[in-house]
Short mmCIF file of C-alpha atoms in Angstrom, two decimals:
data_model
loop_
_atom_site.label_atom_id
_atom_site.label_comp_id
_atom_site.label_asym_id
_atom_site.label_seq_id
_atom_site.Cartn_x
_atom_site.Cartn_y
_atom_site.Cartn_z
CA MET A 14 -18.44 26.42 -72.96
CA LYS A 15 -16.17 23.29 -73.73
CA LYS A 16 -13.03 25.16 -72.35
CA LEU A 17 -14.95 25.85 -69.14
CA LYS A 18 -15.96 22.32 -68.90
CA ILE A 19 -12.35 21.33 -69.28
CA VAL A 20 -10.92 23.62 -66.70
CA PHE A 21 -13.67 22.53 -64.28
CA ALA A 22 -12.66 18.75 -64.80
CA LEU A 23 -9.00 19.64 -64.25
CA LEU A 24 -9.88 21.21 -61.10
CA LEU A 25 -11.70 18.39 -59.70
CA LEU A 26 -8.72 16.07 -60.56
CA ILE A 27 -6.16 18.17 -58.69
CA PRO A 28 -7.44 17.14 -54.96
CA LEU A 29 -7.66 13.47 -56.18
CA MET A 30 -4.00 13.72 -57.45
CA VAL A 31 -2.82 15.28 -54.43
CA GLU A 32 -4.70 12.59 -52.28
CA LEU A 33 -2.97 9.61 -54.40
CA ALA A 34 0.40 11.46 -53.98
CA GLY A 35 -0.20 11.75 -50.15
CA CYS A 36 -1.01 8.01 -50.10
CA ASP A 37 2.28 7.03 -51.87
CA MET A 38 4.18 9.38 -49.47
CA TYR A 39 2.35 7.66 -46.67
CA ASP A 40 3.12 4.01 -47.89
CA THR A 41 6.91 5.08 -48.38
CA SER A 42 7.23 6.44 -44.79
CA SER A 43 5.34 3.43 -43.37
CA ASP A 44 8.01 1.13 -45.35
CA GLU A 45 10.77 3.00 -43.83
CA SER A 46 9.50 3.01 -40.33
CA PHE A 47 8.89 -0.92 -40.58
CA MET A 48 12.30 -1.32 -41.60
CA LEU A 49 13.62 0.75 -38.81
CA SER A 50 11.54 -1.21 -36.39
CA ILE A 51 12.87 -4.47 -37.63
CA GLN A 52 16.62 -3.20 -37.30
CA SER A 53 15.79 -2.15 -33.72
CA ASP A 54 14.38 -5.58 -32.82
CA GLN A 55 17.65 -7.04 -34.38
CA ASP A 56 19.85 -5.05 -31.85
CA VAL A 57 22.22 -7.21 -29.93
CA GLY A 58 21.56 -7.60 -26.27
CA ILE A 59 21.39 -9.82 -23.26
CA THR A 60 18.13 -11.06 -21.99
CA VAL A 61 18.02 -12.88 -18.37
CA THR A 62 15.54 -13.54 -15.85
CA GLY A 63 15.71 -13.23 -12.05
CA VAL A 64 13.70 -14.42 -9.40
CA GLY A 65 13.24 -13.18 -5.84
CA GLU A 66 11.28 -14.80 -3.03
CA VAL A 67 10.30 -13.84 0.42
CA GLU A 68 9.10 -16.11 3.02
CA VAL A 69 6.26 -14.21 5.29
CA ILE A 70 4.25 -15.23 8.20
CA PRO A 71 0.55 -14.29 7.60
CA ASP A 72 -0.82 -11.72 9.58
CA ILE A 73 -4.60 -12.07 8.73
CA ALA A 74 -7.15 -14.96 8.32
CA LEU A 75 -10.03 -14.93 6.14
CA VAL A 76 -12.85 -17.32 7.42
CA ASN A 77 -16.21 -18.14 5.68
CA ILE A 78 -18.80 -18.30 8.47
CA GLY A 79 -22.62 -18.80 8.08
CA VAL A 80 -25.57 -20.66 8.87
CA GLN A 81 -27.82 -23.06 6.81
CA VAL A 82 -31.53 -23.76 7.74
CA LEU A 83 -33.93 -26.21 6.19
CA MET A 84 -37.56 -25.98 7.22
CA LYS A 85 -41.02 -26.78 5.76
CA SER A 86 -41.99 -23.11 6.30
CA LEU A 87 -40.19 -20.55 4.51
CA SER A 88 -40.95 -17.83 7.12
CA GLU A 89 -39.73 -20.13 9.94
CA ALA A 90 -36.49 -20.89 7.95
CA GLN A 91 -35.79 -17.25 7.43
CA GLN A 92 -36.41 -16.53 11.21
CA GLN A 93 -34.39 -19.30 12.44
CA ALA A 94 -31.45 -18.18 10.05
CA ALA A 95 -31.70 -14.61 10.95
CA GLN A 96 -31.67 -15.60 14.85
CA SER A 97 -28.77 -17.95 14.45
CA MET A 98 -26.79 -15.52 12.27
CA ALA A 99 -27.37 -12.77 14.71
CA ASP A 100 -25.78 -15.00 17.54
CA VAL A 101 -22.80 -15.56 15.42
CA MET A 102 -22.44 -11.84 14.81
CA ASN A 103 -22.65 -11.14 18.48
CA VAL A 104 -19.76 -13.61 18.88
CA LEU A 105 -17.72 -11.50 16.19
CA GLU A 106 -18.62 -8.20 17.80
CA ASN A 107 -17.55 -9.61 21.29
CA ARG A 108 -14.37 -10.71 19.98
CA SER A 109 -13.61 -7.10 18.70
CA ILE A 110 -13.86 -7.83 14.85
CA ALA A 111 -14.48 -4.52 13.14
CA GLU A 112 -17.41 -3.91 10.96
CA GLU A 113 -15.33 -3.11 8.17
CA ASP A 114 -13.74 -6.57 8.41
CA ILE A 115 -17.09 -8.46 8.11
CA GLN A 116 -18.57 -8.61 4.57
CA THR A 117 -21.88 -10.54 3.50
CA ALA A 118 -20.72 -13.05 0.95
CA ARG A 119 -24.15 -15.00 0.36
CA TYR A 120 -27.72 -14.88 1.22
CA ASP A 121 -29.87 -17.81 -0.77
CA ILE A 122 -33.43 -18.91 -0.36
CA GLN A 123 -33.72 -22.33 -2.23
CA PRO A 124 -36.98 -24.54 -2.53
CA VAL A 125 -35.80 -28.38 -1.85
CA TRP A 126 -37.36 -31.08 -3.55
CA GLU A 127 -36.40 -34.68 -3.38
CA TRP A 128 -37.25 -37.58 -5.90
CA THR A 129 -38.84 -40.60 -4.07
CA ASN A 130 -40.51 -43.58 -5.76
CA GLY A 131 -41.01 -41.86 -9.02
CA GLU A 132 -42.56 -38.70 -7.55
CA ASN A 133 -41.14 -35.21 -6.72
CA ILE A 134 -41.84 -34.39 -3.12
CA PHE A 135 -41.48 -31.09 -1.59
CA ILE A 136 -39.12 -31.03 1.34
CA GLY A 137 -39.05 -27.41 2.45
CA TYR A 138 -37.01 -24.24 1.86
CA ARG A 139 -33.19 -23.94 2.60
CA VAL A 140 -31.87 -20.58 3.64
CA ILE A 141 -28.25 -19.72 3.67
CA SER A 142 -26.70 -16.83 5.22
CA VAL A 143 -22.70 -16.44 5.02
CA VAL A 144 -20.17 -13.68 5.90
CA ASN A 145 -16.53 -13.26 5.00
CA VAL A 146 -14.62 -12.48 8.13
CA LYS A 147 -11.08 -11.02 8.45
CA ILE A 148 -9.43 -11.94 11.73
CA ARG A 149 -6.42 -9.95 12.54
CA ASP A 150 -5.76 -11.67 15.86
CA MET A 151 -3.91 -14.58 14.79
CA ASP A 152 -3.76 -16.20 18.09
CA ALA A 153 -7.45 -16.07 18.58
CA ILE A 154 -8.42 -18.00 15.37
CA GLY A 155 -9.31 -21.17 16.92
CA ASP A 156 -11.45 -19.63 19.70
CA ILE A 157 -13.49 -17.19 17.36
CA ILE A 158 -14.37 -20.46 15.18
CA ASP A 159 -15.37 -22.31 18.44
CA ASP A 160 -17.47 -19.57 19.77
CA ALA A 161 -19.09 -19.01 16.24
CA VAL A 162 -19.82 -22.90 16.08
CA SER A 163 -21.29 -22.69 19.67
CA ALA A 164 -23.45 -19.73 18.75
CA GLY A 165 -24.72 -21.19 15.44
CA GLY A 166 -25.35 -24.73 16.92
CA GLU A 167 -26.82 -27.21 14.29
CA TYR A 168 -27.26 -24.67 11.55
CA ILE A 169 -23.42 -23.51 11.60
CA VAL A 170 -21.35 -23.67 8.37
CA ILE A 171 -17.51 -22.99 8.31
CA ASN A 172 -16.77 -23.16 4.52
CA GLY A 173 -12.99 -22.70 4.84
CA ILE A 174 -10.10 -20.51 6.02
CA THR A 175 -7.37 -19.14 4.25
CA PHE A 176 -4.33 -17.00 5.40
CA SER A 177 -3.03 -13.96 3.73
CA ILE A 178 -0.97 -10.71 4.20
CA ASP A 179 -2.79 -7.49 4.92
CA ASN A 180 -0.04 -5.24 3.25
CA PRO A 181 2.04 -7.16 0.90
CA GLU A 182 3.67 -4.28 -0.88
CA GLU A 183 6.62 -4.01 1.36
CA TYR A 184 7.32 -7.66 0.67
CA TYR A 185 7.17 -7.31 -2.97
CA GLU A 186 9.50 -4.51 -2.71
CA GLU A 187 11.94 -6.90 -1.18
CA ALA A 188 11.46 -9.62 -3.63
CA ARG A 189 11.88 -7.17 -6.48
CA LEU A 190 15.30 -5.91 -5.34
CA GLU A 191 16.32 -9.53 -5.03
CA ALA A 192 15.13 -10.27 -8.40
CA MET A 193 16.86 -7.44 -10.16
CA ASP A 194 19.96 -8.34 -8.30
CA LYS A 195 19.77 -12.09 -9.29
CA ALA A 196 19.05 -10.93 -13.00
CA LYS A 197 22.26 -8.47 -13.14
CA GLU A 198 24.25 -11.44 -11.66
CA ASN A 199 22.92 -13.78 -14.60
CA ALA A 200 23.60 -11.03 -17.15
CA ILE A 201 27.41 -10.68 -15.83
CA GLN A 202 27.86 -14.27 -16.00
CA LEU A 203 26.56 -14.63 -19.52
CA ALA A 204 28.60 -11.59 -20.63
CA GLN A 205 31.93 -12.75 -19.22
CA SER A 206 31.44 -16.22 -20.91
CA ALA A 207 30.89 -14.29 -24.15
CA GLY A 208 33.87 -11.82 -23.73
CA VAL A 209 31.78 -8.78 -23.50
CA LYS A 210 30.50 -6.30 -20.93
CA VAL A 211 26.99 -5.60 -19.46
CA GLY A 212 25.37 -2.16 -20.36
CA LYS A 213 22.29 -0.57 -19.30
CA PRO A 214 18.80 -2.29 -18.91
CA ILE A 215 16.66 -1.25 -21.90
CA SER A 216 13.57 -3.51 -21.07
CA ILE A 217 12.19 -4.78 -17.73
CA TYR A 218 9.37 -7.14 -17.50
CA GLU A 219 7.82 -8.22 -13.96
CA SER A 220 5.20 -10.87 -12.79
CA SER A 221 4.54 -11.09 -9.16
CA TYR A 222 2.30 -13.34 -6.91
CA TYR A 223 2.04 -14.65 -3.29
CA SER A 224 0.88 -17.94 -2.43
CA ILE A 225 -2.45 -18.30 -0.22
CA GLU A 226 -2.12 -20.82 2.49
CA LYS A 227 -5.28 -23.05 2.69
CA PRO A 228 -5.15 -25.57 5.68
CA GLY A 229 -6.54 -28.96 4.79
CA GLY A 230 -9.27 -30.78 6.55
CA GLN A 231 -12.80 -29.97 7.63
CA TYR A 232 -14.12 -27.93 10.62
CA ALA A 233 -16.84 -29.34 12.79
CA GLU A 234 -18.40 -28.66 16.06
CA SER A 235 -15.94 -29.68 18.90
CA ASP A 236 -17.09 -31.79 22.02
CA GLY A 237 -16.47 -28.64 24.12
CA ARG A 238 -13.21 -30.24 25.69
CA VAL A 239 -10.66 -29.95 22.89
CA PRO A 240 -10.36 -26.42 21.26
CA THR A 241 -9.86 -26.01 17.65
CA SER A 242 -6.10 -25.58 16.69
CA ILE A 243 -5.29 -23.58 13.65
CA SER A 244 -1.49 -23.38 12.13
CA ALA A 245 -1.02 -20.35 9.71
CA GLY A 246 2.30 -21.49 8.39
CA GLN A 247 4.02 -19.36 5.84
CA LEU A 248 3.45 -17.65 2.59
CA THR A 249 5.79 -16.99 -0.17
CA VAL A 250 5.99 -13.65 -2.07
CA SER A 251 7.69 -13.99 -5.37
CA VAL A 252 8.64 -11.45 -8.04
CA THR A 253 10.19 -12.57 -11.27
CA VAL A 254 11.71 -10.11 -13.68
CA GLN A 255 12.77 -10.41 -17.23
CA VAL A 256 15.44 -7.83 -18.16
CA VAL A 257 17.15 -7.02 -21.63
CA TYR A 258 20.49 -5.28 -21.04
CA THR A 259 22.76 -3.82 -23.91
CA ILE A 260 26.19 -4.95 -24.63
CA ALA A 261 28.63 -2.41 -23.54
#
């Protein structure tokens, strides 16, 4: 019986010994890979940055148009907001703005209270209905705003206008090529000053953006004689690349 117990105990120890041996092997290989990664990070190279920029005239305008109604009765406020917003939507439809270019941005119903002489007085209900409108006819922006203001009357709200690019990718490609060319020029200049030659790029990092033009000022109902004038200006599409070249 004692011999059987000893043999059984040894059999139980064998997997544990193998597991411990495996751990030692894993730790060793891990150390080797860690050393290799350090050596790889210490490889000599040339790191440079290049920036490419393209000036673009915006081809779409994004306008926030809506109505805001305050009345004692909630149902009356809702009805007036719905009617005024329907009038604004008719203007947009008559201006051939596609349905997919109009998106509901906000619809709020808020009770309004006012603190007067130490007492909280109920004023009424405020109903706000707003849509985001994408205008593609850049020459008609001012006229569309004027028509919307006339349709919405005293309830109209124009929260702002921004200019953008409907398809910026083609401009990103142009800016990206310029950024890579400038990065290569910078690498060659550094290599020449150090008496070496530029090899192949081994790492490229890119960041890109384009500025959104936001005209200043506020928009209000005109007197019917002077139309609203809107200037889109220009946008800047920018791409920055960081490139690591080997030393040939």
